[in-house]
Amino acid sequence: MKIFTVLLLSFIAQMTFAQEINYLKTYHPKINAAELLVINGKYTEALDQYQKAFASVPRGFMKDYFNAAVCATYLGDATNTYQYLLEVAGKGISLDFIKDETAFIGIQQDPNWRNFEKEYLAKKREFDLKINKSLKDKLAKITERDQFFRVRDTQAYADTIIKIDRQNATELDYLIARYGFPSEDVIGCGEGGMPVIQYPFYAIFRRQTPDNQTINFSNPLMDAARNGKILPHTAAHIMATINGNDVFFARHVFKILTEESLAMEGKPFVSKLNKWVFRQIEQVDEQRINELRLQNGMETLSDYRKKILFALNDNRFLFPYRSYVGMWSVNDPNIASDYLSGTVVLE
């Protein structure tokens, strides 16, 4: 009886500890430091930061376990490579994806690789059995409903689409209340074992713009970010749409594409066309935004730009930042001028 009581108290203590953890303060600052070290090729220091981040929370994010494994394999550290890849398996990512990744080609010649494959497949099967299939199916259903009339004719079905957006928002709100925020530990990290950072059901959040809003999901998104259910960058990116105000500058980098090169010729902004740019802001404003970002688990704008540029040019690591950039096709010189005024080429 005494042993049972001790175990029960230990379990309660662990649950209380988990509930009190704020990932924005405890976890993500270490991950941000690790990612900047990765960009600079300092894999030993980066791996150390990843390990500190994982030790600070009950469960890390799949992308971070993957990136830690990449660092370990470049350091010739097979033990940690296998350890962190097994954590990736525990998120539902397929072995085929891992085997095709550049960073893990060499280690597949290791004598222990075959045994590792068996462990990986077992861990993946274990995750597939415990996944919340009911919730995943419900999310797939509302996502399919979201697209049904949009892929046919948005103008002809405009009134129907508005009704569907309201219905989907109400249903998603109910699902979050019932099951909690759909995190990667609950529904997996993608389809067919392939990683997905931006889940398809996130589109339901984004339909709730200020002009057509049934529910503002800002509070559930921020709660989910604090509790390690969604990346803070992703939450900030979604909230920029639903609030019509990008307070975190999540959509900081973009590209203007054009097919009307003759119409743009000689314009003062022509050198910025078809290139990644960001809008330059006053130093005092950037400092204010940086403070807000740091308080909410993100990095400074300067470091954010470094991560975006790295993610756009290097596919060895799972950096989600390429999914936060915007691309727009503009053929009117006046509109292009408005977009590109006050911007700087990212390099």
CSV table of N, CA, C and O in Angstrom, one decimal, residues 198-244:
chain,number,residue,atom,x,y,z
A,198,GLN,N,2.4,22.3,-41.5
A,198,GLN,CA,1.1,23.0,-41.6
A,198,GLN,C,0.0,22.0,-41.9
A,198,GLN,O,-0.2,21.6,-43.0
A,199,TYR,N,-0.7,21.6,-40.8
A,199,TYR,CA,-1.8,20.6,-41.0
A,199,TYR,C,-2.9,21.2,-41.9
A,199,TYR,O,-3.2,22.4,-41.8
A,200,PRO,N,-3.5,20.4,-42.7
A,200,PRO,CA,-4.6,20.8,-43.6
A,200,PRO,C,-5.8,21.5,-42.8
A,200,PRO,O,-6.4,22.5,-43.2
A,201,PHE,N,-6.0,21.0,-41.6
A,201,PHE,CA,-7.1,21.6,-40.8
A,201,PHE,C,-6.9,23.0,-40.3
A,201,PHE,O,-7.8,23.7,-39.9
A,202,TYR,N,-5.6,23.4,-40.4
A,202,TYR,CA,-5.3,24.8,-40.0
A,202,TYR,C,-6.0,25.8,-40.9
A,202,TYR,O,-6.3,27.0,-40.5
A,203,ALA,N,-6.4,25.3,-42.1
A,203,ALA,CA,-7.2,26.2,-43.0
A,203,ALA,C,-8.5,26.6,-42.4
A,203,ALA,O,-9.0,27.7,-42.7
A,204,ILE,N,-9.1,25.8,-41.5
A,204,ILE,CA,-10.3,26.1,-40.9
A,204,ILE,C,-10.2,27.4,-40.0
A,204,ILE,O,-11.0,28.2,-39.9
A,205,PHE,N,-9.0,27.4,-39.3
A,205,PHE,CA,-8.7,28.6,-38.5
A,205,PHE,C,-8.6,29.8,-39.4
A,205,PHE,O,-9.2,30.9,-39.1
A,206,ARG,N,-7.9,29.7,-40.5
A,206,ARG,CA,-7.6,30.8,-41.3
A,206,ARG,C,-8.9,31.4,-42.0
A,206,ARG,O,-8.9,32.5,-42.5
A,207,ARG,N,-9.9,30.6,-42.1
A,207,ARG,CA,-11.2,31.1,-42.8
A,207,ARG,C,-11.8,32.1,-41.9
A,207,ARG,O,-12.6,32.9,-42.3
A,208,GLN,N,-11.5,32.1,-40.6
A,208,GLN,CA,-12.1,33.0,-39.6
A,208,GLN,C,-11.4,34.4,-39.6
A,208,GLN,O,-10.8,34.9,-38.7
A,209,THR,N,-11.5,35.1,-40.8
A,209,THR,CA,-11.0,36.4,-40.9
A,209,THR,C,-11.9,37.4,-40.3
A,209,THR,O,-13.1,37.2,-40.0
A,210,PRO,N,-11.4,38.7,-40.0
A,210,PRO,CA,-12.2,39.7,-39.4
A,210,PRO,C,-13.5,40.0,-40.1
A,210,PRO,O,-14.5,40.3,-39.5
A,211,ASP,N,-13.5,39.8,-41.4
A,211,ASP,CA,-14.7,40.1,-42.2
A,211,ASP,C,-15.8,39.0,-42.2
A,211,ASP,O,-16.9,39.2,-42.5
A,212,ASN,N,-15.3,37.8,-41.8
A,212,ASN,CA,-16.3,36.6,-41.8
A,212,ASN,C,-15.9,35.7,-40.6
A,212,ASN,O,-15.4,34.6,-40.8
A,213,GLN,N,-16.1,36.2,-39.4
A,213,GLN,CA,-15.6,35.5,-38.2
A,213,GLN,C,-16.8,35.0,-37.3
A,213,GLN,O,-17.5,35.8,-36.8
A,214,THR,N,-16.8,33.7,-37.2
A,214,THR,CA,-17.8,33.1,-36.2
A,214,THR,C,-17.1,32.9,-34.9
A,214,THR,O,-17.7,33.2,-33.8
A,215,ILE,N,-15.8,32.5,-34.9
A,215,ILE,CA,-15.1,32.3,-33.7
A,215,ILE,C,-13.7,32.8,-33.9
A,215,ILE,O,-13.0,32.5,-34.9
A,216,ASN,N,-13.1,33.5,-32.9
A,216,ASN,CA,-11.7,33.9,-32.9
A,216,ASN,C,-10.9,32.9,-32.1
A,216,ASN,O,-11.1,32.8,-30.9
A,217,PHE,N,-10.1,32.2,-32.8
A,217,PHE,CA,-9.3,31.1,-32.2
A,217,PHE,C,-8.0,31.6,-31.6
A,217,PHE,O,-7.2,30.7,-31.2
A,218,SER,N,-7.8,32.8,-31.4
A,218,SER,CA,-6.5,33.3,-30.9
A,218,SER,C,-6.1,32.7,-29.5
A,218,SER,O,-5.0,32.3,-29.3
A,219,ASN,N,-7.1,32.7,-28.6
A,219,ASN,CA,-6.8,32.2,-27.3
A,219,ASN,C,-6.5,30.7,-27.3
A,219,ASN,O,-5.5,30.2,-26.7
A,220,PRO,N,-7.3,29.8,-28.0
A,220,PRO,CA,-6.9,28.4,-28.1
A,220,PRO,C,-5.5,28.2,-28.7
A,220,PRO,O,-4.8,27.3,-28.3
A,221,LEU,N,-5.2,29.0,-29.7
A,221,LEU,CA,-3.9,28.9,-30.4
A,221,LEU,C,-2.7,29.2,-29.4
A,221,LEU,O,-1.7,28.5,-29.4
A,222,MET,N,-2.9,30.3,-28.7
A,222,MET,CA,-1.9,30.7,-27.7
A,222,MET,C,-1.7,29.7,-26.6
A,222,MET,O,-0.6,29.4,-26.1
A,223,ASP,N,-2.9,29.2,-26.1
A,223,ASP,CA,-2.8,28.2,-25.1
A,223,ASP,C,-2.1,26.9,-25.6
A,223,ASP,O,-1.3,26.3,-24.9
A,224,ALA,N,-2.4,26.6,-26.8
A,224,ALA,CA,-1.8,25.4,-27.4
A,224,ALA,C,-0.3,25.6,-27.6
A,224,ALA,O,0.5,24.7,-27.3
A,225,ALA,N,0.1,26.8,-27.9
A,225,ALA,CA,1.6,27.1,-28.0
A,225,ALA,C,2.3,27.0,-26.7
A,225,ALA,O,3.3,26.5,-26.5
A,226,ARG,N,1.6,27.5,-25.6
A,226,ARG,CA,2.2,27.5,-24.3
A,226,ARG,C,2.3,26.0,-23.8
A,226,ARG,O,3.2,25.7,-23.1
A,227,ASN,N,1.4,25.2,-24.2
A,227,ASN,CA,1.3,23.8,-23.7
A,227,ASN,C,2.0,22.8,-24.7
A,227,ASN,O,1.9,21.6,-24.5
A,228,GLY,N,2.7,23.3,-25.7
A,228,GLY,CA,3.5,22.5,-26.5
A,228,GLY,C,2.7,21.7,-27.5
A,228,GLY,O,3.1,20.6,-28.0
A,229,LYS,N,1.6,22.2,-28.0
A,229,LYS,CA,0.7,21.5,-28.9
A,229,LYS,C,0.8,22.1,-30.3
A,229,LYS,O,0.3,21.4,-31.3
A,230,ILE,N,1.4,23.2,-30.5
A,230,ILE,CA,1.6,23.9,-31.8
A,230,ILE,C,2.8,24.7,-31.7
A,230,ILE,O,3.1,25.3,-30.6
A,231,LEU,N,3.6,24.9,-32.8
A,231,LEU,CA,4.7,25.8,-32.8
A,231,LEU,C,4.3,27.2,-32.6
A,231,LEU,O,3.3,27.6,-33.3
A,232,PRO,N,5.0,28.0,-31.8
A,232,PRO,CA,4.6,29.4,-31.7
A,232,PRO,C,4.6,30.2,-33.0
A,232,PRO,O,3.7,31.1,-33.2
A,233,HIS,N,5.5,29.8,-33.9
A,233,HIS,CA,5.6,30.5,-35.2
A,233,HIS,C,4.3,30.2,-36.0
A,233,HIS,O,3.8,31.1,-36.6
A,234,THR,N,3.9,29.0,-36.0
A,234,THR,CA,2.7,28.6,-36.7
A,234,THR,C,1.4,29.3,-36.1
A,234,THR,O,0.6,29.9,-36.8
A,235,ALA,N,1.3,29.3,-34.8
A,235,ALA,CA,0.2,30.0,-34.1
A,235,ALA,C,0.2,31.5,-34.5
A,235,ALA,O,-0.9,32.1,-34.8
A,236,ALA,N,1.4,32.1,-34.5
A,236,ALA,CA,1.5,33.6,-34.8
A,236,ALA,C,1.1,33.8,-36.3
A,236,ALA,O,0.4,34.8,-36.6
A,237,HIS,N,1.5,32.9,-37.2
A,237,HIS,CA,1.2,33.0,-38.6
A,237,HIS,C,-0.3,32.9,-38.8
A,237,HIS,O,-0.9,33.7,-39.6
A,238,ILE,N,-1.0,32.0,-38.1
A,238,ILE,CA,-2.4,31.9,-38.3
A,238,ILE,C,-3.2,33.1,-37.7
A,238,ILE,O,-4.1,33.6,-38.3
A,239,MET,N,-2.7,33.5,-36.5
A,239,MET,CA,-3.4,34.7,-35.9
A,239,MET,C,-3.3,35.9,-36.7
A,239,MET,O,-4.1,36.8,-36.6
A,240,ALA,N,-2.2,36.1,-37.5
A,240,ALA,CA,-2.1,37.2,-38.4
A,240,ALA,C,-3.2,37.3,-39.3
A,240,ALA,O,-3.7,38.4,-39.7
A,241,THR,N,-3.7,36.1,-39.8
A,241,THR,CA,-4.8,36.1,-40.7
A,241,THR,C,-6.2,36.3,-40.0
A,241,THR,O,-7.0,37.1,-40.4
A,242,ILE,N,-6.4,35.6,-38.9
A,242,ILE,CA,-7.7,35.7,-38.2
A,242,ILE,C,-7.9,37.1,-37.5
A,242,ILE,O,-9.1,37.5,-37.3
A,243,ASN,N,-6.8,37.8,-37.2
A,243,ASN,CA,-6.9,39.1,-36.5
A,243,ASN,C,-6.7,40.2,-37.5
A,243,ASN,O,-7.0,41.4,-37.1
A,244,GLY,N,-6.2,39.9,-38.7
A,244,GLY,CA,-6.0,41.0,-39.6
A,244,GLY,C,-4.9,41.9,-39.2
A,244,GLY,O,-4.8,43.1,-39.6
